Short mmCIF file of C-alpha atoms in Angstrom, two decimals:
data_model
loop_
_atom_site.label_atom_id
_atom_site.label_comp_id
_atom_site.label_asym_id
_atom_site.label_seq_id
_atom_site.Cartn_x
_atom_site.Cartn_y
_atom_site.Cartn_z
CA MET A 138 24.74 3.08 -11.89
CA LEU A 139 22.07 3.78 -9.31
CA LYS A 140 20.70 7.31 -9.08
CA GLN A 141 19.07 9.28 -6.30
CA GLY A 142 15.30 8.83 -6.21
CA PRO A 143 12.75 6.00 -6.32
CA ALA A 144 14.02 2.44 -6.75
CA LYS A 145 13.14 -1.15 -5.95
CA LYS A 146 14.56 -3.25 -3.12
CA VAL A 147 14.53 -6.96 -3.85
CA THR A 148 15.03 -9.58 -1.15
CA VAL A 149 15.50 -13.28 -1.84
CA TYR A 150 15.31 -15.93 0.91
CA VAL A 151 16.81 -19.38 0.34
CA GLY A 152 18.30 -22.15 2.44
CA GLU A 153 22.09 -22.18 2.45
CA ASP A 154 22.28 -25.79 1.29
CA VAL A 155 19.97 -25.27 -1.68
CA HIS A 156 21.97 -25.69 -4.86
CA HIS A 157 21.67 -24.54 -8.44
CA HIS A 158 23.64 -26.49 -11.05
CA GLY A 159 26.09 -27.74 -8.41
CA GLU A 160 26.87 -24.49 -6.61
CA PRO A 161 25.09 -22.86 -3.64
CA LEU A 162 22.05 -21.06 -5.01
CA TYR A 163 22.88 -17.81 -3.24
CA LEU A 164 26.30 -17.71 -4.92
CA ALA A 165 24.77 -18.49 -8.32
CA LEU A 166 22.37 -15.62 -7.76
CA VAL A 167 25.04 -13.15 -6.63
CA ASN A 168 27.15 -14.08 -9.63
CA TYR A 169 24.20 -13.55 -11.93
CA LEU A 170 23.55 -10.09 -10.44
CA PHE A 171 27.24 -9.21 -10.57
CA TYR A 172 27.68 -10.15 -14.23
CA HIS A 173 24.45 -8.43 -15.30
CA GLY A 174 25.42 -5.01 -14.02
CA ILE A 175 23.44 -4.78 -10.78
CA SER A 176 25.11 -2.04 -8.72
CA GLY A 177 25.48 -4.02 -5.52
CA ALA A 178 24.18 -6.92 -3.48
CA THR A 179 24.46 -8.01 0.12
CA VAL A 180 24.21 -11.59 1.35
CA THR A 181 23.52 -12.23 5.04
CA LYS A 182 23.24 -15.53 6.83
CA GLY A 183 20.67 -16.09 9.52
CA VAL A 184 21.38 -17.73 12.88
CA ALA A 185 17.96 -19.39 12.94
CA GLY A 186 14.80 -19.61 10.89
CA PHE A 187 12.46 -21.79 8.95
CA GLY A 188 11.11 -21.82 5.43
CA ALA A 189 8.71 -23.42 3.04
CA ASP A 190 9.86 -26.91 3.96
CA HIS A 191 8.89 -25.93 7.50
CA HIS A 192 11.74 -27.35 9.49
CA LEU A 193 13.05 -25.20 12.28
CA HIS A 194 16.76 -24.45 11.92
CA THR A 195 18.73 -22.94 14.77
CA ALA A 196 22.47 -22.52 14.69
CA ARG A 197 22.69 -21.92 18.40
CA ILE A 198 20.74 -24.95 19.48
CA LEU A 199 21.97 -27.44 16.95
CA GLU A 200 25.51 -26.09 16.92
CA MET A 201 25.61 -26.98 13.30
CA SER A 202 24.73 -25.00 10.22
CA GLU A 203 22.04 -27.21 8.70
CA ASN A 204 20.38 -25.24 5.94
CA LEU A 205 20.27 -21.91 7.75
CA PRO A 206 18.43 -19.09 5.98
CA ILE A 207 20.33 -16.90 3.53
CA LYS A 208 19.05 -13.50 2.51
CA ILE A 209 20.22 -11.77 -0.70
CA GLU A 210 19.28 -8.10 -1.03
CA PHE A 211 19.84 -5.62 -3.81
CA ILE A 212 18.51 -2.25 -4.89
CA GLU A 213 17.95 -1.37 -8.51
CA ALA A 214 16.02 0.91 -10.84
CA ALA A 215 12.59 -0.50 -11.75
CA GLU A 216 13.35 -0.80 -15.49
CA LYS A 217 16.60 -2.68 -14.95
CA LEU A 218 14.94 -5.02 -12.46
CA ASP A 219 12.13 -5.79 -14.90
CA ALA A 220 14.66 -6.87 -17.51
CA LEU A 221 16.44 -9.29 -15.16
CA LEU A 222 13.44 -10.63 -13.27
CA PRO A 223 12.43 -13.65 -15.40
CA LYS A 224 15.92 -15.16 -15.28
CA LEU A 225 16.33 -14.22 -11.62
CA LEU A 226 13.11 -16.02 -10.63
CA ASP A 227 14.25 -19.01 -12.65
CA ILE A 228 17.56 -19.19 -10.75
CA VAL A 229 15.88 -18.76 -7.37
CA GLY A 230 13.75 -21.87 -7.89
CA GLU A 231 12.13 -22.81 -4.59
CA GLY A 232 13.06 -19.64 -2.67
CA LEU A 233 10.94 -16.62 -1.73
CA VAL A 234 11.34 -13.32 -3.60
CA GLU A 235 9.80 -10.03 -2.48
CA VAL A 236 10.11 -6.50 -3.78
CA GLN A 237 9.54 -3.20 -1.96
CA ASP A 238 9.56 0.43 -2.91
CA THR A 239 12.49 2.43 -1.62
CA THR A 240 14.10 5.81 -2.19
CA ILE A 241 17.81 6.20 -2.75
CA LEU A 242 19.10 9.15 -0.74
CA LYS A 243 22.68 8.67 -1.87
CA ALA A 244 24.02 6.28 -4.47
CA ALA A 245 27.25 4.46 -3.71
CA THR A 246 30.33 5.74 -5.49
CA ALA A 247 33.42 3.76 -6.33
CA ALA A 248 36.47 4.99 -4.48
CA THR A 249 40.17 4.34 -4.47
CA ARG A 250 41.02 2.78 -1.19
CA MET B 811 11.56 8.10 21.78
CA LEU B 812 9.86 6.34 18.91
CA LYS B 813 6.08 6.24 18.85
CA GLN B 814 3.56 3.90 17.29
CA GLY B 815 2.62 4.93 13.76
CA PRO B 816 4.34 5.93 10.52
CA ALA B 817 8.13 6.24 10.53
CA LYS B 818 11.14 5.99 8.22
CA LYS B 819 13.51 3.03 7.92
CA VAL B 820 16.98 4.01 6.80
CA THR B 821 19.51 1.47 5.54
CA VAL B 822 23.15 2.27 4.86
CA TYR B 823 25.45 -0.12 2.96
CA VAL B 824 29.23 0.25 3.24
CA GLY B 825 32.26 -1.99 2.98
CA GLU B 826 33.65 -3.04 6.35
CA ASP B 827 37.14 -1.74 5.58
CA VAL B 828 35.94 1.73 4.55
CA HIS B 829 37.17 4.23 7.10
CA HIS B 830 36.09 7.68 8.29
CA HIS B 831 38.71 9.75 10.11
CA GLY B 832 40.67 6.64 11.07
CA GLU B 833 37.85 4.45 12.38
CA PRO B 834 35.60 1.99 10.52
CA LEU B 835 32.88 4.02 8.85
CA TYR B 836 30.07 1.86 10.23
CA LEU B 837 31.27 2.50 13.79
CA ALA B 838 31.56 6.24 13.14
CA LEU B 839 28.00 6.18 11.86
CA VAL B 840 26.60 4.16 14.77
CA ASN B 841 28.35 6.51 17.19
CA TYR B 842 26.87 9.50 15.41
CA LEU B 843 23.36 8.02 15.63
CA PHE B 844 23.85 7.03 19.26
CA TYR B 845 25.02 10.48 20.37
CA HIS B 846 22.29 12.27 18.42
CA GLY B 847 19.42 10.54 20.12
CA ILE B 848 18.39 7.98 17.52
CA SER B 849 16.35 5.33 19.37
CA GLY B 850 18.22 2.33 18.08
CA ALA B 851 20.39 0.95 15.30
CA THR B 852 21.38 -2.51 14.13
CA VAL B 853 24.59 -3.35 12.29
CA THR B 854 24.81 -6.63 10.39
CA LYS B 855 27.72 -8.04 8.44
CA GLY B 856 27.23 -9.86 5.18
CA VAL B 857 28.88 -13.15 4.27
CA ALA B 858 29.19 -12.14 0.62
CA GLY B 859 28.38 -9.27 -1.68
CA PHE B 860 29.64 -6.60 -3.98
CA GLY B 861 29.28 -2.85 -4.18
CA ALA B 862 29.99 0.22 -6.20
CA ASP B 863 33.63 -0.73 -6.66
CA HIS B 864 32.26 -3.91 -8.21
CA HIS B 865 34.52 -6.52 -6.73
CA LEU B 866 32.90 -9.71 -5.59
CA HIS B 867 33.53 -10.47 -1.92
CA THR B 868 32.74 -13.85 -0.45
CA ALA B 869 33.69 -14.89 3.07
CA ARG B 870 33.06 -18.52 2.36
CA ILE B 871 35.13 -18.79 -0.77
CA LEU B 872 37.99 -16.50 0.15
CA GLU B 873 38.03 -17.60 3.78
CA MET B 874 39.01 -14.10 4.65
CA SER B 875 36.96 -11.04 5.44
CA GLU B 876 38.07 -8.71 2.68
CA ASN B 877 35.78 -5.70 2.72
CA LEU B 878 32.57 -7.63 3.29
CA PRO B 879 29.35 -5.60 3.16
CA ILE B 880 28.08 -3.96 6.33
CA LYS B 881 24.47 -2.86 6.70
CA ILE B 882 23.39 -0.25 9.25
CA GLU B 883 19.63 0.06 9.81
CA PHE B 884 17.63 2.39 11.99
CA ILE B 885 14.04 3.54 12.31
CA GLU B 886 13.14 7.09 13.17
CA ALA B 887 10.41 9.70 12.93
CA ALA B 888 10.54 11.64 9.64
CA GLU B 889 11.22 15.02 11.29
CA LYS B 890 14.11 13.71 13.37
CA LEU B 891 15.62 11.99 10.34
CA ASP B 892 15.40 15.17 8.27
CA ALA B 893 17.42 17.02 10.89
CA LEU B 894 20.23 14.45 10.95
CA LEU B 895 20.33 13.59 7.26
CA PRO B 896 22.87 16.12 5.89
CA LYS B 897 25.52 15.14 8.45
CA LEU B 898 24.67 11.45 8.08
CA LEU B 899 25.15 11.56 4.30
CA ASP B 900 28.42 13.38 4.84
CA ILE B 901 29.72 10.64 7.17
CA VAL B 902 28.59 7.85 4.85
CA GLY B 903 30.74 9.16 2.00
CA GLU B 904 30.91 6.54 -0.73
CA GLY B 905 28.22 4.22 0.69
CA LEU B 906 24.62 3.69 -0.42
CA VAL B 907 21.76 5.13 1.64
CA GLU B 908 18.10 4.25 1.09
CA VAL B 909 14.96 5.15 3.02
CA GLN B 910 11.62 3.34 3.15
CA ASP B 911 8.26 3.97 4.72
CA THR B 912 7.41 1.77 7.67
CA THR B 913 4.84 1.62 10.46
CA ILE B 914 5.85 1.08 14.05
CA LEU B 915 3.49 -1.41 15.68
CA LYS B 916 5.26 -1.31 19.03
CA ALA B 917 8.06 0.98 20.09
CA ALA B 918 10.87 -0.52 22.12
CA THR B 919 10.84 0.23 25.82
CA ALA B 920 13.85 0.32 28.09
CA ALA B 921 13.79 -2.42 30.68
CA THR B 922 15.76 -3.33 33.76
CA ARG B 923 17.57 -6.51 33.00
CA MET C 1086 0.96 -20.76 2.13
CA LEU C 1087 2.09 -17.41 0.83
CA LYS C 1088 0.82 -16.29 -2.56
CA GLN C 1089 2.15 -13.93 -5.19
CA GLY C 1090 0.99 -10.35 -4.65
CA PRO C 1091 0.78 -7.80 -1.82
CA ALA C 1092 1.85 -8.90 1.65
CA LYS C 1093 3.25 -7.54 4.90
CA LYS C 1094 6.87 -7.69 6.04
CA VAL C 1095 7.25 -7.66 9.80
CA THR C 1096 10.57 -6.98 11.51
CA VAL C 1097 11.16 -7.40 15.24
CA TYR C 1098 14.27 -6.07 16.99
CA VAL C 1099 15.28 -7.42 20.40
CA GLY C 1100 18.45 -7.87 22.40
CA GLU C 1101 19.82 -11.40 22.29
CA ASP C 1102 19.88 -11.74 26.09
CA VAL C 1103 16.26 -10.66 26.52
CA HIS C 1104 14.27 -13.62 27.77
CA HIS C 1105 10.65 -14.71 27.70
CA HIS C 1106 9.60 -17.34 30.25
CA GLY C 1107 13.15 -18.60 30.60
CA GLU C 1108 14.15 -18.88 26.94
CA PRO C 1109 15.70 -16.29 24.59
CA LEU C 1110 12.87 -14.09 23.36
CA TYR C 1111 13.84 -14.46 19.72
CA LEU C 1112 13.55 -18.23 19.97
CA ALA C 1113 10.19 -17.98 21.75
CA LEU C 1114 9.02 -15.73 18.93
CA VAL C 1115 10.30 -18.00 16.14
CA ASN C 1116 8.65 -20.96 17.83
CA TYR C 1117 5.39 -19.06 18.09
CA LEU C 1118 5.50 -18.18 14.38
CA PHE C 1119 6.48 -21.74 13.42
CA TYR C 1120 3.64 -23.37 15.37
CA HIS C 1121 1.05 -20.87 14.14
CA GLY C 1122 1.57 -21.57 10.48
CA ILE C 1123 3.68 -18.60 9.38
CA SER C 1124 5.33 -19.61 6.11
CA GLY C 1125 8.87 -18.68 7.07
CA ALA C 1126 11.03 -16.53 9.32
CA THR C 1127 14.65 -15.43 9.31
CA VAL C 1128 16.66 -14.52 12.40
CA THR C 1129 19.87 -12.52 11.97
CA LYS C 1130 22.29 -11.38 14.64
CA GLY C 1131 23.91 -8.00 14.50
CA VAL C 1132 27.62 -7.35 15.07
CA ALA C 1133 26.91 -4.01 16.76
CA GLY C 1134 24.02 -1.80 17.69
CA PHE C 1135 22.06 -0.14 20.42
CA GLY C 1136 18.44 -0.12 21.48
CA ALA C 1137 15.89 1.39 23.79
CA ASP C 1138 18.10 0.92 26.83
CA HIS C 1139 20.62 3.00 24.89
CA HIS C 1140 23.82 1.16 25.60
CA LEU C 1141 26.18 0.75 22.70
CA HIS C 1142 26.98 -2.88 21.94
CA THR C 1143 29.81 -3.82 19.62
CA ALA C 1144 30.99 -7.38 19.11
CA ARG C 1145 34.20 -6.29 17.49
CA ILE C 1146 35.31 -3.84 20.14
CA LEU C 1147 34.16 -5.71 23.22
CA GLU C 1148 35.06 -9.10 21.80
CA MET C 1149 32.12 -10.44 23.66
CA SER C 1150 28.50 -10.84 22.66
CA GLU C 1151 26.79 -8.75 25.32
CA ASN C 1152 23.18 -8.33 24.30
CA LEU C 1153 23.82 -7.84 20.59
CA PRO C 1154 20.79 -6.96 18.46
CA ILE C 1155 18.69 -9.75 17.00
CA LYS C 1156 16.36 -9.17 14.08
CA ILE C 1157 13.44 -11.50 13.30
CA GLU C 1158 11.77 -11.01 9.91
CA PHE C 1159 8.80 -12.69 8.32
CA ILE C 1160 6.42 -12.09 5.44
CA GLU C 1161 2.76 -12.90 5.65
CA ALA C 1162 -0.64 -12.10 4.21
CA ALA C 1163 -2.29 -9.14 5.95
CA GLU C 1164 -5.26 -11.13 7.28
CA LYS C 1165 -3.08 -13.83 8.81
CA LEU C 1166 -0.80 -11.24 10.40
CA ASP C 1167 -3.77 -9.43 11.94
CA ALA C 1168 -4.88 -12.64 13.63
CA LEU C 1169 -1.48 -13.30 15.20
CA LEU C 1170 -0.50 -9.74 16.05
CA PRO C 1171 -1.90 -9.33 19.59
CA LYS C 1172 -0.12 -12.44 20.89
CA LEU C 1173 3.02 -11.59 18.91
CA LEU C 1174 3.23 -8.11 20.47
CA ASP C 1175 2.70 -9.66 23.88
CA ILE C 1176 5.62 -12.07 23.39
CA VAL C 1177 7.91 -9.33 22.05
CA GLY C 1178 7.54 -7.31 25.24
CA GLU C 1179 10.16 -4.55 25.26
CA GLY C 1180 11.30 -4.97 21.64
CA LEU C 1181 10.56 -2.88 18.56
CA VAL C 1182 8.10 -4.14 15.94
CA GLU C 1183 7.63 -2.53 12.52
CA VAL C 1184 5.59 -3.56 9.49
CA GLN C 1185 6.08 -2.61 5.84
CA ASP C 1186 4.22 -3.22 2.62
CA THR C 1187 5.85 -5.63 0.25
CA THR C 1188 4.98 -7.59 -2.88
CA ILE C 1189 5.71 -11.27 -3.23
CA LEU C 1190 7.15 -11.98 -6.67
CA LYS C 1191 7.56 -15.68 -6.03
CA ALA C 1192 6.39 -17.67 -3.02
CA ALA C 1193 8.73 -20.30 -1.63
CA THR C 1194 7.91 -23.87 -2.48
CA ALA C 1195 8.84 -26.91 -0.45
CA ALA C 1196 11.25 -29.19 -2.28
CA THR C 1197 12.74 -32.57 -1.78
CA ARG C 1198 16.40 -32.10 -1.24
#
């Protein structure tokens, strides 16, 4: 459970066609976070971009989704992040991982919908 | 009007099927920001994710858009944010709200297009 | 090449129909970053938003993509960013540019796929 106050915001950038043990890396990562008690994660897909392999990918121009950038973001308490980080970096492999300070103004609450 | 210099970056995470008084919460929130003079806001929709209710949502696997994560971001001066925050948190309800420090290098300017 | 440790995260917000010398501004910007040795960039397209011209844009309601918000993000070492910033701000024109501190936990590595 996240609490109000200081926390860490982690962002991972990988190509959508990068795989980890046969499944898309971003799904492997989201699954890892989900099953290790991270409170939430958001995956967004870019419409263009380039990465460490330095090819320019553009959905609009190419009209195909060739390795477009995927961004996985989550927010967690510093101590919990520290515990998961070694395995997380291992899963990410060739991707980029950055961490920023943030402040939680309101933690999400589960609701009956 | 935003100015160059220090500012706050607010990010709100909600499920796309969460509602507020009969309309999607993210639209209620964007409308609130728009009509209270916030300089700009960007809404992005995730392709996968999970939240406080801890169900895993994946557009690609499920091939349906069942409560995918929505992210609302805006940048504002600290004083202006402080004034809007209580009502904003009230609208957000069960979502997650975080705030970070940022520095505006160039404020947006309205242009005739 | 990015390295582990402190870095800058730059985010640019522009409308998707804003142009620069005849091409979409976000593409002009990504090209500029690509050809000036920035290690990576991610472009995401919003589903709703508003900006400095203060019109409300919503893909879902309008069922058209009239000037939806585009976000361009990249992470770079402070010195490299400083060198590119004047030209970058010139290209961006009417858009919003913000910079935040971040820490690279793992730099991306090129891989044979």
